[in-house]
mmCIF file of C-alpha atoms and ligand atoms in Angstrom:
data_model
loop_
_atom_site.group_PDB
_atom_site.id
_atom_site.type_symbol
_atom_site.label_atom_id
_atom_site.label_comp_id
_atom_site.label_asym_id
_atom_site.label_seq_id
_atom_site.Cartn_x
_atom_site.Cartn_y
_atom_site.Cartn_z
ATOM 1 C CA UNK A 30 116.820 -0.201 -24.626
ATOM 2 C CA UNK A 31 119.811 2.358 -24.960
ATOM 3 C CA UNK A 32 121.708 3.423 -27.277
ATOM 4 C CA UNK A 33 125.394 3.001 -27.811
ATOM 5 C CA UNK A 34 126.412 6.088 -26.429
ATOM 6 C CA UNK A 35 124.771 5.732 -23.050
ATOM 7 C CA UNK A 36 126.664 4.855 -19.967
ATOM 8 C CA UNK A 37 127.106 1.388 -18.153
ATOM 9 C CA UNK A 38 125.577 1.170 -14.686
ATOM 10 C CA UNK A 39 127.968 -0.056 -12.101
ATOM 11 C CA UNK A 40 126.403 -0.737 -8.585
ATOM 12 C CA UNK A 41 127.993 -1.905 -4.997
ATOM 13 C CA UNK A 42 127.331 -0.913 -1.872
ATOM 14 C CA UNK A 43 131.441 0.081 -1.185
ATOM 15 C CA UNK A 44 134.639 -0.260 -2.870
ATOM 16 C CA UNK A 45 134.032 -3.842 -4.450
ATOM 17 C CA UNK A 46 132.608 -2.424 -7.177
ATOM 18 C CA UNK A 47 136.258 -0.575 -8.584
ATOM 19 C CA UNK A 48 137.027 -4.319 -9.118
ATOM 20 C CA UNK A 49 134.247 -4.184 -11.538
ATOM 21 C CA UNK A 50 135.477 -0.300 -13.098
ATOM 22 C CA UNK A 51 139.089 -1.695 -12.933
ATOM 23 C CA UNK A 52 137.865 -4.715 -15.590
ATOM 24 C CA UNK A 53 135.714 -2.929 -17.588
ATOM 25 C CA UNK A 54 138.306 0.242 -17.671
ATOM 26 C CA UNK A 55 140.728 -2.694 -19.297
ATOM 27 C CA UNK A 56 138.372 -4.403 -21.441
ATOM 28 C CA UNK A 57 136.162 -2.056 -22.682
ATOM 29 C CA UNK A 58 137.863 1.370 -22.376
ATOM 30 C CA UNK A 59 135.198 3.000 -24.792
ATOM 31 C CA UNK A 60 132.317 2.911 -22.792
ATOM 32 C CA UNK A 61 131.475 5.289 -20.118
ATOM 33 C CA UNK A 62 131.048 3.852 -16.998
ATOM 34 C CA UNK A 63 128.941 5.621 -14.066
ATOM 35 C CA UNK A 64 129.723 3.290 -10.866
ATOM 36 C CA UNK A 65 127.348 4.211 -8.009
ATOM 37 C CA UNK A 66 128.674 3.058 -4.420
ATOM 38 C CA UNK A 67 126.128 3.112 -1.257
ATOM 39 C CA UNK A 68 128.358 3.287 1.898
ATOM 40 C CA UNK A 69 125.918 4.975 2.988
ATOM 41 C CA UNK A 70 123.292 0.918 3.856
ATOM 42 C CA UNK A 71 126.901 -0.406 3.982
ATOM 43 C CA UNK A 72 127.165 -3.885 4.743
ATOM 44 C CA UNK A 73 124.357 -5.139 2.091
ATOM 45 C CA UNK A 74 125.916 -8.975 3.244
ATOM 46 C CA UNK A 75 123.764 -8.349 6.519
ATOM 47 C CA UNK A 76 120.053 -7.073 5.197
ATOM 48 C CA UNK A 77 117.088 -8.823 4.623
ATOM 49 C CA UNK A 78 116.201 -8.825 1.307
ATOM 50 C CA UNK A 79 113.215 -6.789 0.698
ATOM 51 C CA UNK A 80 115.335 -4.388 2.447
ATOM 52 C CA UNK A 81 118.377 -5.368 -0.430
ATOM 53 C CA UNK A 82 115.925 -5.120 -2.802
ATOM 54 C CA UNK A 83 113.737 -1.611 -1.821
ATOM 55 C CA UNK A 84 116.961 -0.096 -1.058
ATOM 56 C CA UNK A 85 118.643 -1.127 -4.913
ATOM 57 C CA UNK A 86 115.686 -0.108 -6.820
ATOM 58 C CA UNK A 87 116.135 3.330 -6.186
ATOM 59 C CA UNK A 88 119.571 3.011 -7.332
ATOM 60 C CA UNK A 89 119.048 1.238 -10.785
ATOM 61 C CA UNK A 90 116.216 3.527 -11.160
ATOM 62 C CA UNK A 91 117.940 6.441 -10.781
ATOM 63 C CA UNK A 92 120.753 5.036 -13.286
ATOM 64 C CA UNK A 93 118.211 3.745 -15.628
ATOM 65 C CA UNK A 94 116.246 6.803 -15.937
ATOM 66 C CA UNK A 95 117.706 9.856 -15.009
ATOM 67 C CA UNK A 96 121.360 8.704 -16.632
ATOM 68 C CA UNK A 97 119.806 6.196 -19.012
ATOM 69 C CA UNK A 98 121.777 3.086 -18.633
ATOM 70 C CA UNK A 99 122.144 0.782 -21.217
ATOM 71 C CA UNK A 100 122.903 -2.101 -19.024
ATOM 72 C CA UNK A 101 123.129 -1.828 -15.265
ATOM 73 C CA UNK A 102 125.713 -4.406 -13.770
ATOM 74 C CA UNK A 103 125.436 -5.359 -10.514
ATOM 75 C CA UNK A 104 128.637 -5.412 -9.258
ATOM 76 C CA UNK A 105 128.125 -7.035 -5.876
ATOM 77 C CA UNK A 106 127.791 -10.883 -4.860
ATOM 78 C CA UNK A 107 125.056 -9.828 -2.504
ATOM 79 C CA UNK A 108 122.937 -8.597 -4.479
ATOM 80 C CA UNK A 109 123.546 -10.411 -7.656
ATOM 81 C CA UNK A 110 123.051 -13.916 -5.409
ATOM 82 C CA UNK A 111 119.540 -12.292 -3.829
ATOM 83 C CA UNK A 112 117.864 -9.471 -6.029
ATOM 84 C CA UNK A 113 118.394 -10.350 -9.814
ATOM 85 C CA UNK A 114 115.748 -12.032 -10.678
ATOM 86 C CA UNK A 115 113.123 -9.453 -8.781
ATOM 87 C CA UNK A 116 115.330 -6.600 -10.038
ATOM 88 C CA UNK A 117 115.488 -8.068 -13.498
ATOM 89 C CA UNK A 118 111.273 -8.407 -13.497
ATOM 90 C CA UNK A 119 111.241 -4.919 -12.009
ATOM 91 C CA UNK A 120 113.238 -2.999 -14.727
ATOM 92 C CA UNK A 121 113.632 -3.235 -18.024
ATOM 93 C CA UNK A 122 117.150 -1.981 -18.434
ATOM 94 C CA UNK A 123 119.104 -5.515 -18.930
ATOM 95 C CA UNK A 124 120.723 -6.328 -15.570
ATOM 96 C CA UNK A 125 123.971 -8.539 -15.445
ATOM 97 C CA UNK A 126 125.484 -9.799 -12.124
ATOM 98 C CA UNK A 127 128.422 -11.739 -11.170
ATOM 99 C CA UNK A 128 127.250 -15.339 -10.199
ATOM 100 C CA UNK A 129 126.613 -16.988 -13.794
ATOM 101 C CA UNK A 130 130.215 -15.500 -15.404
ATOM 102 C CA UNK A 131 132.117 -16.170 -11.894
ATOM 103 C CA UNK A 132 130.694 -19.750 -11.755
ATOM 104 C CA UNK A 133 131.518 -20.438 -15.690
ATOM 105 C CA UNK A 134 135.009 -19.453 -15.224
ATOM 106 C CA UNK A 135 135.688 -21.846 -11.805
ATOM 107 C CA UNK A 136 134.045 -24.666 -13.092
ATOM 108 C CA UNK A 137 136.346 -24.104 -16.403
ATOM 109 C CA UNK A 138 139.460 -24.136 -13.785
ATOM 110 C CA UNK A 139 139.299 -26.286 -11.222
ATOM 111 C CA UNK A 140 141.003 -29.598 -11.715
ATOM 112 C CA UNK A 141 140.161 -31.444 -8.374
ATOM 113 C CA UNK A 142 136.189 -30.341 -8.807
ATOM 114 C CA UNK A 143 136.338 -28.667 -5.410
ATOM 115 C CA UNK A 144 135.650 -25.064 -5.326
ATOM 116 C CA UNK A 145 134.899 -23.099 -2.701
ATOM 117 C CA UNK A 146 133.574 -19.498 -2.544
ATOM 118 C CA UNK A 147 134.297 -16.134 -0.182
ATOM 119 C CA UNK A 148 131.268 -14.292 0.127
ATOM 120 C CA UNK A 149 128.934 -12.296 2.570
ATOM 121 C CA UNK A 150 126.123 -14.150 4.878
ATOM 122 C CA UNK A 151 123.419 -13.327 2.671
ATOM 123 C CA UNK A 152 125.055 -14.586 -0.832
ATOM 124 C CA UNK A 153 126.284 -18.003 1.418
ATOM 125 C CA UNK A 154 122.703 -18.133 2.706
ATOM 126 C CA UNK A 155 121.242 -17.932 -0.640
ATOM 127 C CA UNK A 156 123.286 -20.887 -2.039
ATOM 128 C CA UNK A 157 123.166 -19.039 -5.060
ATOM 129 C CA UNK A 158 126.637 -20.191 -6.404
ATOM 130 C CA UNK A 159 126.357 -23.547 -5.390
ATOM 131 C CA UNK A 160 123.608 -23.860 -7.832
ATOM 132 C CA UNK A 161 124.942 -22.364 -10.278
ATOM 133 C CA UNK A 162 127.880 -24.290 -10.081
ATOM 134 C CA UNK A 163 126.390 -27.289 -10.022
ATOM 135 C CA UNK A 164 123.528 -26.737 -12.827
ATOM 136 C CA UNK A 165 126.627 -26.308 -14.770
ATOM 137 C CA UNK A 166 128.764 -29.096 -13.469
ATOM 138 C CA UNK A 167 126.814 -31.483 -11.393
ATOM 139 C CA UNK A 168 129.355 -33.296 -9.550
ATOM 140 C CA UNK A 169 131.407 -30.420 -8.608
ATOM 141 C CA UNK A 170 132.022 -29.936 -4.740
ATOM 142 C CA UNK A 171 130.938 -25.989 -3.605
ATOM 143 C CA UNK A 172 132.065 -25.099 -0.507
ATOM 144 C CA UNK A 173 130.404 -21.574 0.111
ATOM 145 C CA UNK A 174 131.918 -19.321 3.168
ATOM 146 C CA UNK A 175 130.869 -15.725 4.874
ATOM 147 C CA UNK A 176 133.617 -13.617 6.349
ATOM 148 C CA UNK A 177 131.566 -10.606 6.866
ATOM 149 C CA UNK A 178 133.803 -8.997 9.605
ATOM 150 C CA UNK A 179 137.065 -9.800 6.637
ATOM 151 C CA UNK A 180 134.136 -7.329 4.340
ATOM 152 C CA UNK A 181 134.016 -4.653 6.442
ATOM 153 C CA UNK A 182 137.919 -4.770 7.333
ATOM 154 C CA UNK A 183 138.716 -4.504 3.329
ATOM 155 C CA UNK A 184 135.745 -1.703 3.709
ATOM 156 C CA UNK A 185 137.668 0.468 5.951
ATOM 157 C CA UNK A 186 140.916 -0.828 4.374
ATOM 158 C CA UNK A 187 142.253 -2.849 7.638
ATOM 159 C CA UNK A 188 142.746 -5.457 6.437
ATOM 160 C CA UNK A 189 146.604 -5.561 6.490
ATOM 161 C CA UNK A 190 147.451 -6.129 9.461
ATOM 162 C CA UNK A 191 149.221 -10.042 10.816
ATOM 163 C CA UNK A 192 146.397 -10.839 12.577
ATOM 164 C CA UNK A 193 144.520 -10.914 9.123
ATOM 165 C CA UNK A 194 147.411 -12.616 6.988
ATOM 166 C CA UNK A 195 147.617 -15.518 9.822
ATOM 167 C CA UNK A 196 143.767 -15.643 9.796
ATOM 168 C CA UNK A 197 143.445 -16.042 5.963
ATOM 169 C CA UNK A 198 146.542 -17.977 5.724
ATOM 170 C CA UNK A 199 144.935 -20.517 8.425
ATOM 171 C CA UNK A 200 141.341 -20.776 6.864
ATOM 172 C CA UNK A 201 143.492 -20.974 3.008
ATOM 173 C CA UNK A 202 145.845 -23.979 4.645
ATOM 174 C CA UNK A 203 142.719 -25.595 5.255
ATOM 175 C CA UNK A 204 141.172 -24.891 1.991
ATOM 176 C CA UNK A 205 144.594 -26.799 0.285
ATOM 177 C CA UNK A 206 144.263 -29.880 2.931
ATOM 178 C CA UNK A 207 140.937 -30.616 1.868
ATOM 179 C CA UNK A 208 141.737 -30.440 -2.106
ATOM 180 C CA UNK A 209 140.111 -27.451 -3.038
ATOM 181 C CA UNK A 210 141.834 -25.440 -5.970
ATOM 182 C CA UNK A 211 140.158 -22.793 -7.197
ATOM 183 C CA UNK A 212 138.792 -20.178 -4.835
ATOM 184 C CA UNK A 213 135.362 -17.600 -6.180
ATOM 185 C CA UNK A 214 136.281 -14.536 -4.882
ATOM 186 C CA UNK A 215 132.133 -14.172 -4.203
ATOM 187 C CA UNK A 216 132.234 -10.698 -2.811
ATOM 188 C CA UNK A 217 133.853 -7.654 -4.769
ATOM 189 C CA UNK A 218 135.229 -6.564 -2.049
ATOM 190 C CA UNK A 219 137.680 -9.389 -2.099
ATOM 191 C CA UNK A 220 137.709 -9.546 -5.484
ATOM 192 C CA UNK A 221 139.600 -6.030 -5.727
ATOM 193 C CA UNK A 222 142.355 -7.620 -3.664
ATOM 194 C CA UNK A 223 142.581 -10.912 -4.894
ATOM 195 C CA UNK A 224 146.648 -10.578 -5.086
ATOM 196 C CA UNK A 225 146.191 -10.175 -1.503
ATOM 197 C CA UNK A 226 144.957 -13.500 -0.959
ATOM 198 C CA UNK A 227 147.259 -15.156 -3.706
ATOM 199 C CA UNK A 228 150.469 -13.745 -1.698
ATOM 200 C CA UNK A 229 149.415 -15.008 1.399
ATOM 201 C CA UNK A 230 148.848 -18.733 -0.229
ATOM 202 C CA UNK A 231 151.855 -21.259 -0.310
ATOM 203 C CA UNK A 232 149.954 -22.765 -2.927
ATOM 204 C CA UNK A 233 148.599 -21.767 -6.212
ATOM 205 C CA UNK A 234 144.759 -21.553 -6.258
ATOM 206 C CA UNK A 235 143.233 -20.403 -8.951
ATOM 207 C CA UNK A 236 141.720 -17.250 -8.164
ATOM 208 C CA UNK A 237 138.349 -16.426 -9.577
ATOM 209 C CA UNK A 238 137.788 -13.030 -9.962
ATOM 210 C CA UNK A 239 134.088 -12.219 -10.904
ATOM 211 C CA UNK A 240 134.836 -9.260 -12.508
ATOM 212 C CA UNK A 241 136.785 -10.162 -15.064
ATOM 213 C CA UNK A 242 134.421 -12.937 -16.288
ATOM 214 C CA UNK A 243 131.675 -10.544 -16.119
ATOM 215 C CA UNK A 244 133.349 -7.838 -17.871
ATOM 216 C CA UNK A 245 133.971 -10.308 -20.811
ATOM 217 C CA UNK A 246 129.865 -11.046 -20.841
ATOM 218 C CA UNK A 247 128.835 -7.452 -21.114
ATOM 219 C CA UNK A 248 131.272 -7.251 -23.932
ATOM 220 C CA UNK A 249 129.808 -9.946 -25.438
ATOM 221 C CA UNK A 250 126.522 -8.500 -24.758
ATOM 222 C CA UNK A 251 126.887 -5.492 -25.970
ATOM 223 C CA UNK A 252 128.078 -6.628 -29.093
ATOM 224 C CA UNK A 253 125.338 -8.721 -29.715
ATOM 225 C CA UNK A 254 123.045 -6.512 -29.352
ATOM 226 C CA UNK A 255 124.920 -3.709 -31.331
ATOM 227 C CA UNK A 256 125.653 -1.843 -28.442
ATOM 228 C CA UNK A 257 129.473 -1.297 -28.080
ATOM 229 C CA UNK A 258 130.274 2.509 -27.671
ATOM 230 C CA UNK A 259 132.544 3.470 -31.295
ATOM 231 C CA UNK A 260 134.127 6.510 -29.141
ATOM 232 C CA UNK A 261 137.426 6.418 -28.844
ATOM 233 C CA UNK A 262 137.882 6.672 -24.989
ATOM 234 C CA UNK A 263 135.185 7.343 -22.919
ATOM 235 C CA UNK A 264 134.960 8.729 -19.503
ATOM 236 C CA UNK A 265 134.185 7.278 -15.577
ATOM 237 C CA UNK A 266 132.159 8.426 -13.332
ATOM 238 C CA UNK A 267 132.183 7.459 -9.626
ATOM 239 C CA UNK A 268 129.332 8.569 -7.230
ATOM 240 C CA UNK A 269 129.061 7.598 -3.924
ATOM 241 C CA UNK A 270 126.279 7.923 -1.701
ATOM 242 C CA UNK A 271 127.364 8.493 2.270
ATOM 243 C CA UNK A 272 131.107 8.890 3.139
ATOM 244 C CA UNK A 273 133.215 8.783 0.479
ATOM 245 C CA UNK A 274 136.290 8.705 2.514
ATOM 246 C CA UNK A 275 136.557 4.688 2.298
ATOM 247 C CA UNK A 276 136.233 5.299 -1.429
ATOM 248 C CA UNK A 277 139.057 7.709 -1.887
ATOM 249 C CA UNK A 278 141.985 6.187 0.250
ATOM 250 C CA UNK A 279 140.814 2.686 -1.868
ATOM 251 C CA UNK A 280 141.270 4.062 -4.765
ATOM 252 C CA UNK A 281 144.376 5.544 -4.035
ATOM 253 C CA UNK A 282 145.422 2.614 -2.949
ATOM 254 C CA UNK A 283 144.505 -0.239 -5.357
ATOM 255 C CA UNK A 284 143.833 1.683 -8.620
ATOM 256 C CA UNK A 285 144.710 3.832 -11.204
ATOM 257 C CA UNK A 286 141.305 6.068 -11.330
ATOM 258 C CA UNK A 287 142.785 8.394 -9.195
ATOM 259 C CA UNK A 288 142.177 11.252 -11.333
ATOM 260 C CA UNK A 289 138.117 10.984 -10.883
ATOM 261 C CA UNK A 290 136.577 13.026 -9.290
ATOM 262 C CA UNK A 291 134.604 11.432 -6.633
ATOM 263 C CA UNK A 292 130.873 12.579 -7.010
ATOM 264 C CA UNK A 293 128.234 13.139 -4.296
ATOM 265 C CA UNK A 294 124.677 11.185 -4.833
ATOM 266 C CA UNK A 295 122.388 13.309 -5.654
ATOM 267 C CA UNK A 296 120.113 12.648 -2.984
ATOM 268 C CA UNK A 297 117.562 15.244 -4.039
ATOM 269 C CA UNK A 298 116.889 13.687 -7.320
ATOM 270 C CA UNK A 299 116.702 10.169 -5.931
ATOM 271 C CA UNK A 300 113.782 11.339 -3.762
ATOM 272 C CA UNK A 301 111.884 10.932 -6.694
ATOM 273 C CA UNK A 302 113.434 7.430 -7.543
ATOM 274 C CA UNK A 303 113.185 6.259 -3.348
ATOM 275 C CA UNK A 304 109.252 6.693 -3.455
ATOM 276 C CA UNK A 305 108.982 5.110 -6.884
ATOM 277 C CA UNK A 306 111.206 2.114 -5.430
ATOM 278 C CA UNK A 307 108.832 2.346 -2.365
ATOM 279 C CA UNK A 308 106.144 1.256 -4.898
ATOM 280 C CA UNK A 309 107.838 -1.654 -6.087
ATOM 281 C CA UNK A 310 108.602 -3.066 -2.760
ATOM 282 C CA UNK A 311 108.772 -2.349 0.951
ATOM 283 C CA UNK A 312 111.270 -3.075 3.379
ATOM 284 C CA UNK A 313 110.575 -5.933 5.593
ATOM 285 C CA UNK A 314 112.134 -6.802 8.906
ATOM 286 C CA UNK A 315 112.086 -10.264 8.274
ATOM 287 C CA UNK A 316 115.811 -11.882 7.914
ATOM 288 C CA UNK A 317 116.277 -13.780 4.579
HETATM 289 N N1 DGL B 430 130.667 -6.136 -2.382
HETATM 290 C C1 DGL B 430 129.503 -6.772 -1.954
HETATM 291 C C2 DGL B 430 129.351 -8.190 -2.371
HETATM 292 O O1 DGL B 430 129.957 -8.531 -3.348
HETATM 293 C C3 DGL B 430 128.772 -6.285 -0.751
HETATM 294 C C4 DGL B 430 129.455 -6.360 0.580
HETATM 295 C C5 DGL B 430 128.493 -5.874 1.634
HETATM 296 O O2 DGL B 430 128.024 -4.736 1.516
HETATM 297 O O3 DGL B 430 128.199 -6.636 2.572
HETATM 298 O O4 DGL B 430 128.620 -8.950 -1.824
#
C-alpha cells in the first residue's frame, strides 16, 4: 500500500489515456499523476490476451515498483474489459479500470434501457460491459460495437475528415432509429473526443465518458482509504514508450497539458520489469 504522497498510475496504450489525465487533472488536481502510454504494441484492441496481459505487467510493474504507485488505473477499455482480474491477482497495488464506473453511470442515464457501447474487438469480444451492465440492471438492452480502424484514425488524429463525420453520423442515425440513448464511449480513445461525436449527432445521446466516472471512484477510493494527496497542486508526468509524435500533436490539440514535458520510457529499467512480467505470464499466439 502507498502512501499519500505517491503518484497515481495512469496506463493506455495511446492517447486515450489524456481522457483519463484530463479528469483526474479536474477532479483531483493534488495528486501527481504519472500516465504511461505504449504506442509502441499500439493497437492493444487487436492482441490476444496473454499477449495484453505479458505485455501490461511490465508496465504496472514498473509503475508499482520503481515509481511506487498507490493505485494504478487502467485507463483503457481493452484492457480493463480483458486483464483486470489476472492483473489485479498479479499485483498488489489496487488496480481500477473503466468498465464498473462507465457501466454505473449509463445505466443511471439511459431512459429507454438501450445502451450501446464503442469499443475495440477485444473489449466487444469479451462482453465485458454487457455484463456489467446487466448484473447491474438486468433488463437493460447492451448493444456492444468495435470500430477498430475509427481507433487507430483518432490514434494518428485522422479522424476529421467527411468521410468520418458521414460514417459516424450514419452508424449514430441508426443508433437513434433503434431507441438507443445513451452511448459508453468504451474505448479512451473516443472518450477524449466525445464532443466530437455529440456535434455530429442531431440528437442528444447521453454521452458516457468513462473517465469521468472513474475519476470520481478513485476519489472516493482514495479517501476511504486515507489516501488523498494534502499538497496543494501536484505535478503530471507523461511517458510514452515508442513514438511520441501521436502523443504530442494530441495533446496540442485536445488539452491543456501542453506544458509537460513528454518523457521517454525508460526502456533500460523496464528490462528488469519485462523478464519479471515474463514470469508471470507468456505471450501466447492464440486469439482471445
Ligand atoms: N484506448 C484503448 C481502449 O480503451 C486501447 C485502444 C487500442 O490500443 O486498441 O481500449
Amino acid at each position: 500500500m502507498g502512501s499519500n504522497s505517491n503518484p497515481i498510475g495512469v496506463i493506455d496504450s495511446g492517447v486515450g489515456g489524456l481522457s483519463m489525465v484530463i479528469a483526474l487533472d479536474q477532479l483531483l488536481s493534488s495528486e501527481e499523476i504519472v500516465y504511461v502510454a505504449d504506442p509502441l504494441h499500439f493497437p492493444y484492441g487487436e492482441k490476444a490476451k496473454n499477449e495484453l496481459i505479458h505485455i501490461v505487467s511490465s508496465l504496472v510493474s514498473y509503475l508499482n515498483e520503481n515509481l511506487k504507485a498507490k493505485l494504478i488505473i487502467t485507463a483503457c477499455g481493452t484492457i480493463s474489459s480483458n486483464c483486470l482480474e489476472e492483473l489485479s491477482a498479479l499485483f498488489q497495488v489496487p488496480i481500477i479500470g473503466i468498465i464498473d464506473p462507465a457501466s454505473r453511470e449509463a445505466v443511471r442515464k439511459t431512459k429507454t434501457g438501450k445502451v450501446v457501447v464503442l469499443a475495440t474487438s477485444a473489449t466487444v469480444k469479451s462482453s465485458t460491459f454487457q455484463k456489467h451492465i446487466q448484473r447491474i440492471h438486468s433488463s437493460i438492452t447492451v448493444k456492444e460495437e468495435a470500430w477498430p480502424e475509427f481507433v487507430e484514425a483518432v490514434e494518428k488524429g485522422l479522424h476529421q475528415t467527411d468521410d468520418w463525420r458521414k460514417w459516424i453520423h450514419t452508424q449514430l442515425i441508426g443508433f437513434q432509429q433503434e431507441n438507443f440513448d445513451t452511448i459508453i464511449m468504451g474505448c479512451t480513445h473516443f472518450a477524449l473526443i466525445s464532443s466530437f461525436f455529440q456535434d455530429i449527432a442531431e440528437t442528444t445521446f447521453e454521452i458516457i465518458n468513462p473517465a469521468i466516472a472513474t475519476a470520481q471512484e478513485v476519489k472516493e477510493y482514495l479517501a476511504k482509504s486515507n489516501l488523498l494527496n494534502p499538497s496543494e497542486l501536484s505535478k503530471k508526468r507523461i511517458i510514452v514508450r515508442g513514438n511520441s509524435t501521436n502523443m504530442k500533436k494530441t495533446i496540442q490539440k485536445y488539452t491543456d497539458l501542453q506544458k509537460i514535458n513528454i518523457e521517454a520510457f525508460p526502456e533500460k529499467i523496464i528490462e528488469n520489469f519485462i523478464n519479471k512480467a515474463q514470469r508471470y505470464c507468456t505471450p501466447a499466439s492464440t486469439p482471445m
